[in-house]
mmCIF file of C-alpha atoms in Angstrom:
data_model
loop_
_atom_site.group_PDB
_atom_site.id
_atom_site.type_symbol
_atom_site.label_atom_id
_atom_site.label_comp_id
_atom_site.label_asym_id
_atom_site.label_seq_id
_atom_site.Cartn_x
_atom_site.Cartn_y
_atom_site.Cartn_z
ATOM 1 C CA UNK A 152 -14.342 95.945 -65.684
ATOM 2 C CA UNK A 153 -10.592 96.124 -64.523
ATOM 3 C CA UNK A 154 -7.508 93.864 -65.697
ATOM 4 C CA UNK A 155 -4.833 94.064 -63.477
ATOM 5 C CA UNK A 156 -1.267 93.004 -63.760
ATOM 6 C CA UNK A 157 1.463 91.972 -61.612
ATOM 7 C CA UNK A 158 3.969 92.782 -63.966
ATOM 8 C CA UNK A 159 7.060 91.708 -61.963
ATOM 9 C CA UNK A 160 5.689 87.831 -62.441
ATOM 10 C CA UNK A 161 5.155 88.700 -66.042
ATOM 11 C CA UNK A 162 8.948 88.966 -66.749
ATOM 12 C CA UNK A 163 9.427 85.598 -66.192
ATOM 13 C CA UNK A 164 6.540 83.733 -67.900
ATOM 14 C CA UNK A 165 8.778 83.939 -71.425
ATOM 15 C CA UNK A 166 12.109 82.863 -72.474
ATOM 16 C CA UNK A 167 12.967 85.868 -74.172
ATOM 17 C CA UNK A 168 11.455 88.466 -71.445
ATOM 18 C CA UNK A 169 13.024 86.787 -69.033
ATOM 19 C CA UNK A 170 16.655 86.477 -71.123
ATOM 20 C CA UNK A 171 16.295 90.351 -71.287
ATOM 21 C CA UNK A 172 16.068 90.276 -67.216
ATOM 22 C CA UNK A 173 19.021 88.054 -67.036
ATOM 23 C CA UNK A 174 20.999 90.451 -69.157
ATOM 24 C CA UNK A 175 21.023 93.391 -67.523
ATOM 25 C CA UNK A 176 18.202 94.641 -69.381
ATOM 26 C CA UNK A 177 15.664 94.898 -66.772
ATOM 27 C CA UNK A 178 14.127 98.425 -68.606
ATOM 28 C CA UNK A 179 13.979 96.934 -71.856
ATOM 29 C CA UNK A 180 12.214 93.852 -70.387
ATOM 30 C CA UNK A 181 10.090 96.502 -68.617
ATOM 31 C CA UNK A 182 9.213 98.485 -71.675
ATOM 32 C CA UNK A 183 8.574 95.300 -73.648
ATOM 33 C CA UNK A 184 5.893 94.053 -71.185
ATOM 34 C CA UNK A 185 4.403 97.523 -70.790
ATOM 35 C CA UNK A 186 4.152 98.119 -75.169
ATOM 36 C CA UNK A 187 2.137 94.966 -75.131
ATOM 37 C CA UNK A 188 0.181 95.483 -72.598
ATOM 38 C CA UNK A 189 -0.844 98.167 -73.549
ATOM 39 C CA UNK A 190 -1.317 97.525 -77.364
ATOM 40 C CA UNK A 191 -4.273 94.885 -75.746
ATOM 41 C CA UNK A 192 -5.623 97.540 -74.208
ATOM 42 C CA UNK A 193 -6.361 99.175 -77.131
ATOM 43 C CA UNK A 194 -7.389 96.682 -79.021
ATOM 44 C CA UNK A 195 -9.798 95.489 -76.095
ATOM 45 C CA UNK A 196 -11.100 99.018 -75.566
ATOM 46 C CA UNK A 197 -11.206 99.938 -79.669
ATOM 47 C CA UNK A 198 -14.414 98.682 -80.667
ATOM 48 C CA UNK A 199 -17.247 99.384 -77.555
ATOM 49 C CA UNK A 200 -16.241 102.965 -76.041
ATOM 50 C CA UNK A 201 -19.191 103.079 -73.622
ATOM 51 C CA UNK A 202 -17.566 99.848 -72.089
ATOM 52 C CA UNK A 203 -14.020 100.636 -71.638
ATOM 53 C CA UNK A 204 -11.619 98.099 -69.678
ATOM 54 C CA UNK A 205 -9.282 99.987 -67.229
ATOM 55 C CA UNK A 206 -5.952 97.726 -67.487
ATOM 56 C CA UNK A 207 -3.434 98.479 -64.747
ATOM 57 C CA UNK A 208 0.235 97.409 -65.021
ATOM 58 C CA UNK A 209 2.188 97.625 -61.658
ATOM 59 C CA UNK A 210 5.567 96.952 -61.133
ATOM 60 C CA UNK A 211 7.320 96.557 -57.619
ATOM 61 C CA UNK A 212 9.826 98.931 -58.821
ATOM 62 C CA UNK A 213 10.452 100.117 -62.561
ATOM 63 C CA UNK A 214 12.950 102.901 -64.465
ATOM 64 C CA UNK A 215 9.909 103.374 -66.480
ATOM 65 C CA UNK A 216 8.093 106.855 -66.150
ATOM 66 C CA UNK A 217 4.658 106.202 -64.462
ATOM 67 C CA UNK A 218 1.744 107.260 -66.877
ATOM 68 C CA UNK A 219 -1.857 107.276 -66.771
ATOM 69 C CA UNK A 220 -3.692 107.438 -69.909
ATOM 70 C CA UNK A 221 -7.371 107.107 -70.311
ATOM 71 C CA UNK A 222 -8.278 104.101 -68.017
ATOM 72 C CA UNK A 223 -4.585 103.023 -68.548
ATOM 73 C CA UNK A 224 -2.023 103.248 -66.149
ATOM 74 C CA UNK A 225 1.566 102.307 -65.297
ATOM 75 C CA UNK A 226 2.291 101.906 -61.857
ATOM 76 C CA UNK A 227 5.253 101.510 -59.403
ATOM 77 C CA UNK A 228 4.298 100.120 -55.781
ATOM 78 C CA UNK A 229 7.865 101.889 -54.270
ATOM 79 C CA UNK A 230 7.892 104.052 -52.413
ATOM 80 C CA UNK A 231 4.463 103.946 -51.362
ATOM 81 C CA UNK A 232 4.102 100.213 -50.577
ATOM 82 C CA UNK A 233 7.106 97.622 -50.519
ATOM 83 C CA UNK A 234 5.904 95.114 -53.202
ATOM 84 C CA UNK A 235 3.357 95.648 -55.999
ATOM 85 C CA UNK A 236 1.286 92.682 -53.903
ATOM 86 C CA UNK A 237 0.935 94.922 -50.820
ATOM 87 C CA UNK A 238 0.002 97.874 -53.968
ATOM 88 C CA UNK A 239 -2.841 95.638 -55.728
ATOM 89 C CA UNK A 240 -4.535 94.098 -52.229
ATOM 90 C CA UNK A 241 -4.763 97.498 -50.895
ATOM 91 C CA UNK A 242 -6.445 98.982 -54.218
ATOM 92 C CA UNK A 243 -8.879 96.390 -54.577
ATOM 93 C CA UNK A 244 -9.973 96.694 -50.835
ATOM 94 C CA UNK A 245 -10.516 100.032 -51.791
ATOM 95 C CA UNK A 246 -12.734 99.524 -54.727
ATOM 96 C CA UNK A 247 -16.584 98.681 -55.399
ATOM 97 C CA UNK A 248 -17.457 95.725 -57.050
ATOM 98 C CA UNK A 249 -14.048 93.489 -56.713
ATOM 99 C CA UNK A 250 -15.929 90.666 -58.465
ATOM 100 C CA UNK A 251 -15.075 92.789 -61.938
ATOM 101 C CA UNK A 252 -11.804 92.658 -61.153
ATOM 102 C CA UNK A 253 -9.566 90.359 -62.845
ATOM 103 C CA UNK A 254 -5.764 90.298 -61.384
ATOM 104 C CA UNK A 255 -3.263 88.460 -63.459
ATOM 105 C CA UNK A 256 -0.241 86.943 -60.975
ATOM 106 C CA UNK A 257 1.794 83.591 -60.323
ATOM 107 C CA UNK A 258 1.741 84.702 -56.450
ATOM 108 C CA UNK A 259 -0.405 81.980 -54.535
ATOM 109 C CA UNK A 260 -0.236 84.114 -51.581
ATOM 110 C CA UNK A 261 -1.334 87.032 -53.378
ATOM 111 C CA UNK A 262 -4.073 84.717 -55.012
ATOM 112 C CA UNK A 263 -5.192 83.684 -51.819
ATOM 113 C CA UNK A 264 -5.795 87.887 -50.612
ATOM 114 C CA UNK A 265 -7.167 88.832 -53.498
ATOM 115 C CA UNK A 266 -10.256 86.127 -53.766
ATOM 116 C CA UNK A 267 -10.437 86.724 -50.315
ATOM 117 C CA UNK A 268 -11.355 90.501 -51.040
ATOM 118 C CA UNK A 269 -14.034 88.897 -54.461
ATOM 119 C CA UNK A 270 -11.582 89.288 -56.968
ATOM 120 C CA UNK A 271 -10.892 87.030 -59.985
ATOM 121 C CA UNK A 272 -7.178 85.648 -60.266
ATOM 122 C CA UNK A 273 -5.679 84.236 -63.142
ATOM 123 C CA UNK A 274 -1.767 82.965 -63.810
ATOM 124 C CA UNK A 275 0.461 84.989 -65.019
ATOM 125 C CA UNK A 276 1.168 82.587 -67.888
ATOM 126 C CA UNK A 277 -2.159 82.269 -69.056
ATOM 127 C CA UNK A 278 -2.434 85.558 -69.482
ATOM 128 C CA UNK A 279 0.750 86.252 -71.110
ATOM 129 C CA UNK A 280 -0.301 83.541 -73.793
ATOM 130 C CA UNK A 281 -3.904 84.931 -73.936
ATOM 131 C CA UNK A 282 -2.850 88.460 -74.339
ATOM 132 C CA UNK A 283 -0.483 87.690 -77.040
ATOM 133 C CA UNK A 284 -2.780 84.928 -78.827
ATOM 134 C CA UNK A 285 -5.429 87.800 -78.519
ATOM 135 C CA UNK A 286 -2.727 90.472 -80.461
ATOM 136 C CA UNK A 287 -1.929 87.864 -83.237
ATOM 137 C CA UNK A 288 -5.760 87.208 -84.017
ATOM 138 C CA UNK A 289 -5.933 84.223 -81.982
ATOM 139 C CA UNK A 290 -2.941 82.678 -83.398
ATOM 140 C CA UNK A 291 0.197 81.802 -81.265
ATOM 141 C CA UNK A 292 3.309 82.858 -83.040
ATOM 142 C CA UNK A 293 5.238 80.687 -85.080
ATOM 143 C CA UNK A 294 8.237 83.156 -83.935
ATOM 144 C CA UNK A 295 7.906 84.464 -80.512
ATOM 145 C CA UNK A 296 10.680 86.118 -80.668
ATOM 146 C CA UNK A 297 9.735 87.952 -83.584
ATOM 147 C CA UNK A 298 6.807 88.978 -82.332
ATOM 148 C CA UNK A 299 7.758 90.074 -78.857
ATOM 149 C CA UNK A 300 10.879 91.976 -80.085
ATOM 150 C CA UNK A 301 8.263 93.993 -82.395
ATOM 151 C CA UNK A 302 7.114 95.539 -79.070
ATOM 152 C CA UNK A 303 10.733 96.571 -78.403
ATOM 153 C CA UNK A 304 10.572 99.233 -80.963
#
């Protein structure tokens, strides 16, 4: 199974993400969205290691370092492709079994391509509030905030 995320729709799904965006702090937004993501990845992944869940976050263009890590990655679409929607259409054409692939975006275009191909689409916003309900044991926080600037650190 693969989670996939269109990160650049992500930094606008939450007041303070997107405050960071609005000033000037584009990396720290960036880096935010990138140490949560990939804290529930390793929560997902922690307890079945036969069954891992690759989780891919793509930006159209970040000052982050591009990693991969396990089934982990950070990705920018630039320079190979011009947006991380021409990036995520052309890797799941190029995969097997797109019906196990679940792409997180806000982009109804993109939507529209990427069921085309058998993939699964959920908003952006869903899956910002599942991912973080999912890291505060299925709580939402009484201080978002708080909880979000934890993955600042």
């Amino acid at each position: 199974q693969r989670v996939f995320i269109d990160a650049n729709n992500q930094l606008y799904m939450n007041d303070f993400v997107r405050s960071l965006v609005l000033n000037h702090r584009r990396k720290d937004a960036d880096r935010l969205l990138t140490s949560l993501y990939s804290k529930f990845y390793e929560q997902l992944n922690k307890s079945d290691t036969d069954k891992q869940v690759e989780v891919l976050i793509i930006f159209d263009d970040t000052k982050l370092k591009e990693f991969s890590k396990d089934s982990l990655q950070l990705r920018c679409a630039r320079p190979n492709f011009k947006t991380s929607d021409d990036a995520l259409v052309d890797l799941v054409a190029s995969l097997k079994n797109q019906d196990s692939i679940l792409i997180a975006t806000r982009d109804r275009e993109l939507g529209k391509r990427l069921t085309d191909l058998n993939a699964n689409v959920c908003k952006s916003g869903h899956f910002f509030d599942f991912v973080v309900q999912f890291l505060n044991e299925g709580e939402k926080p009484k201080d978002m905030k708080s909880f979000l600037e934890d993955f600042l650190d």
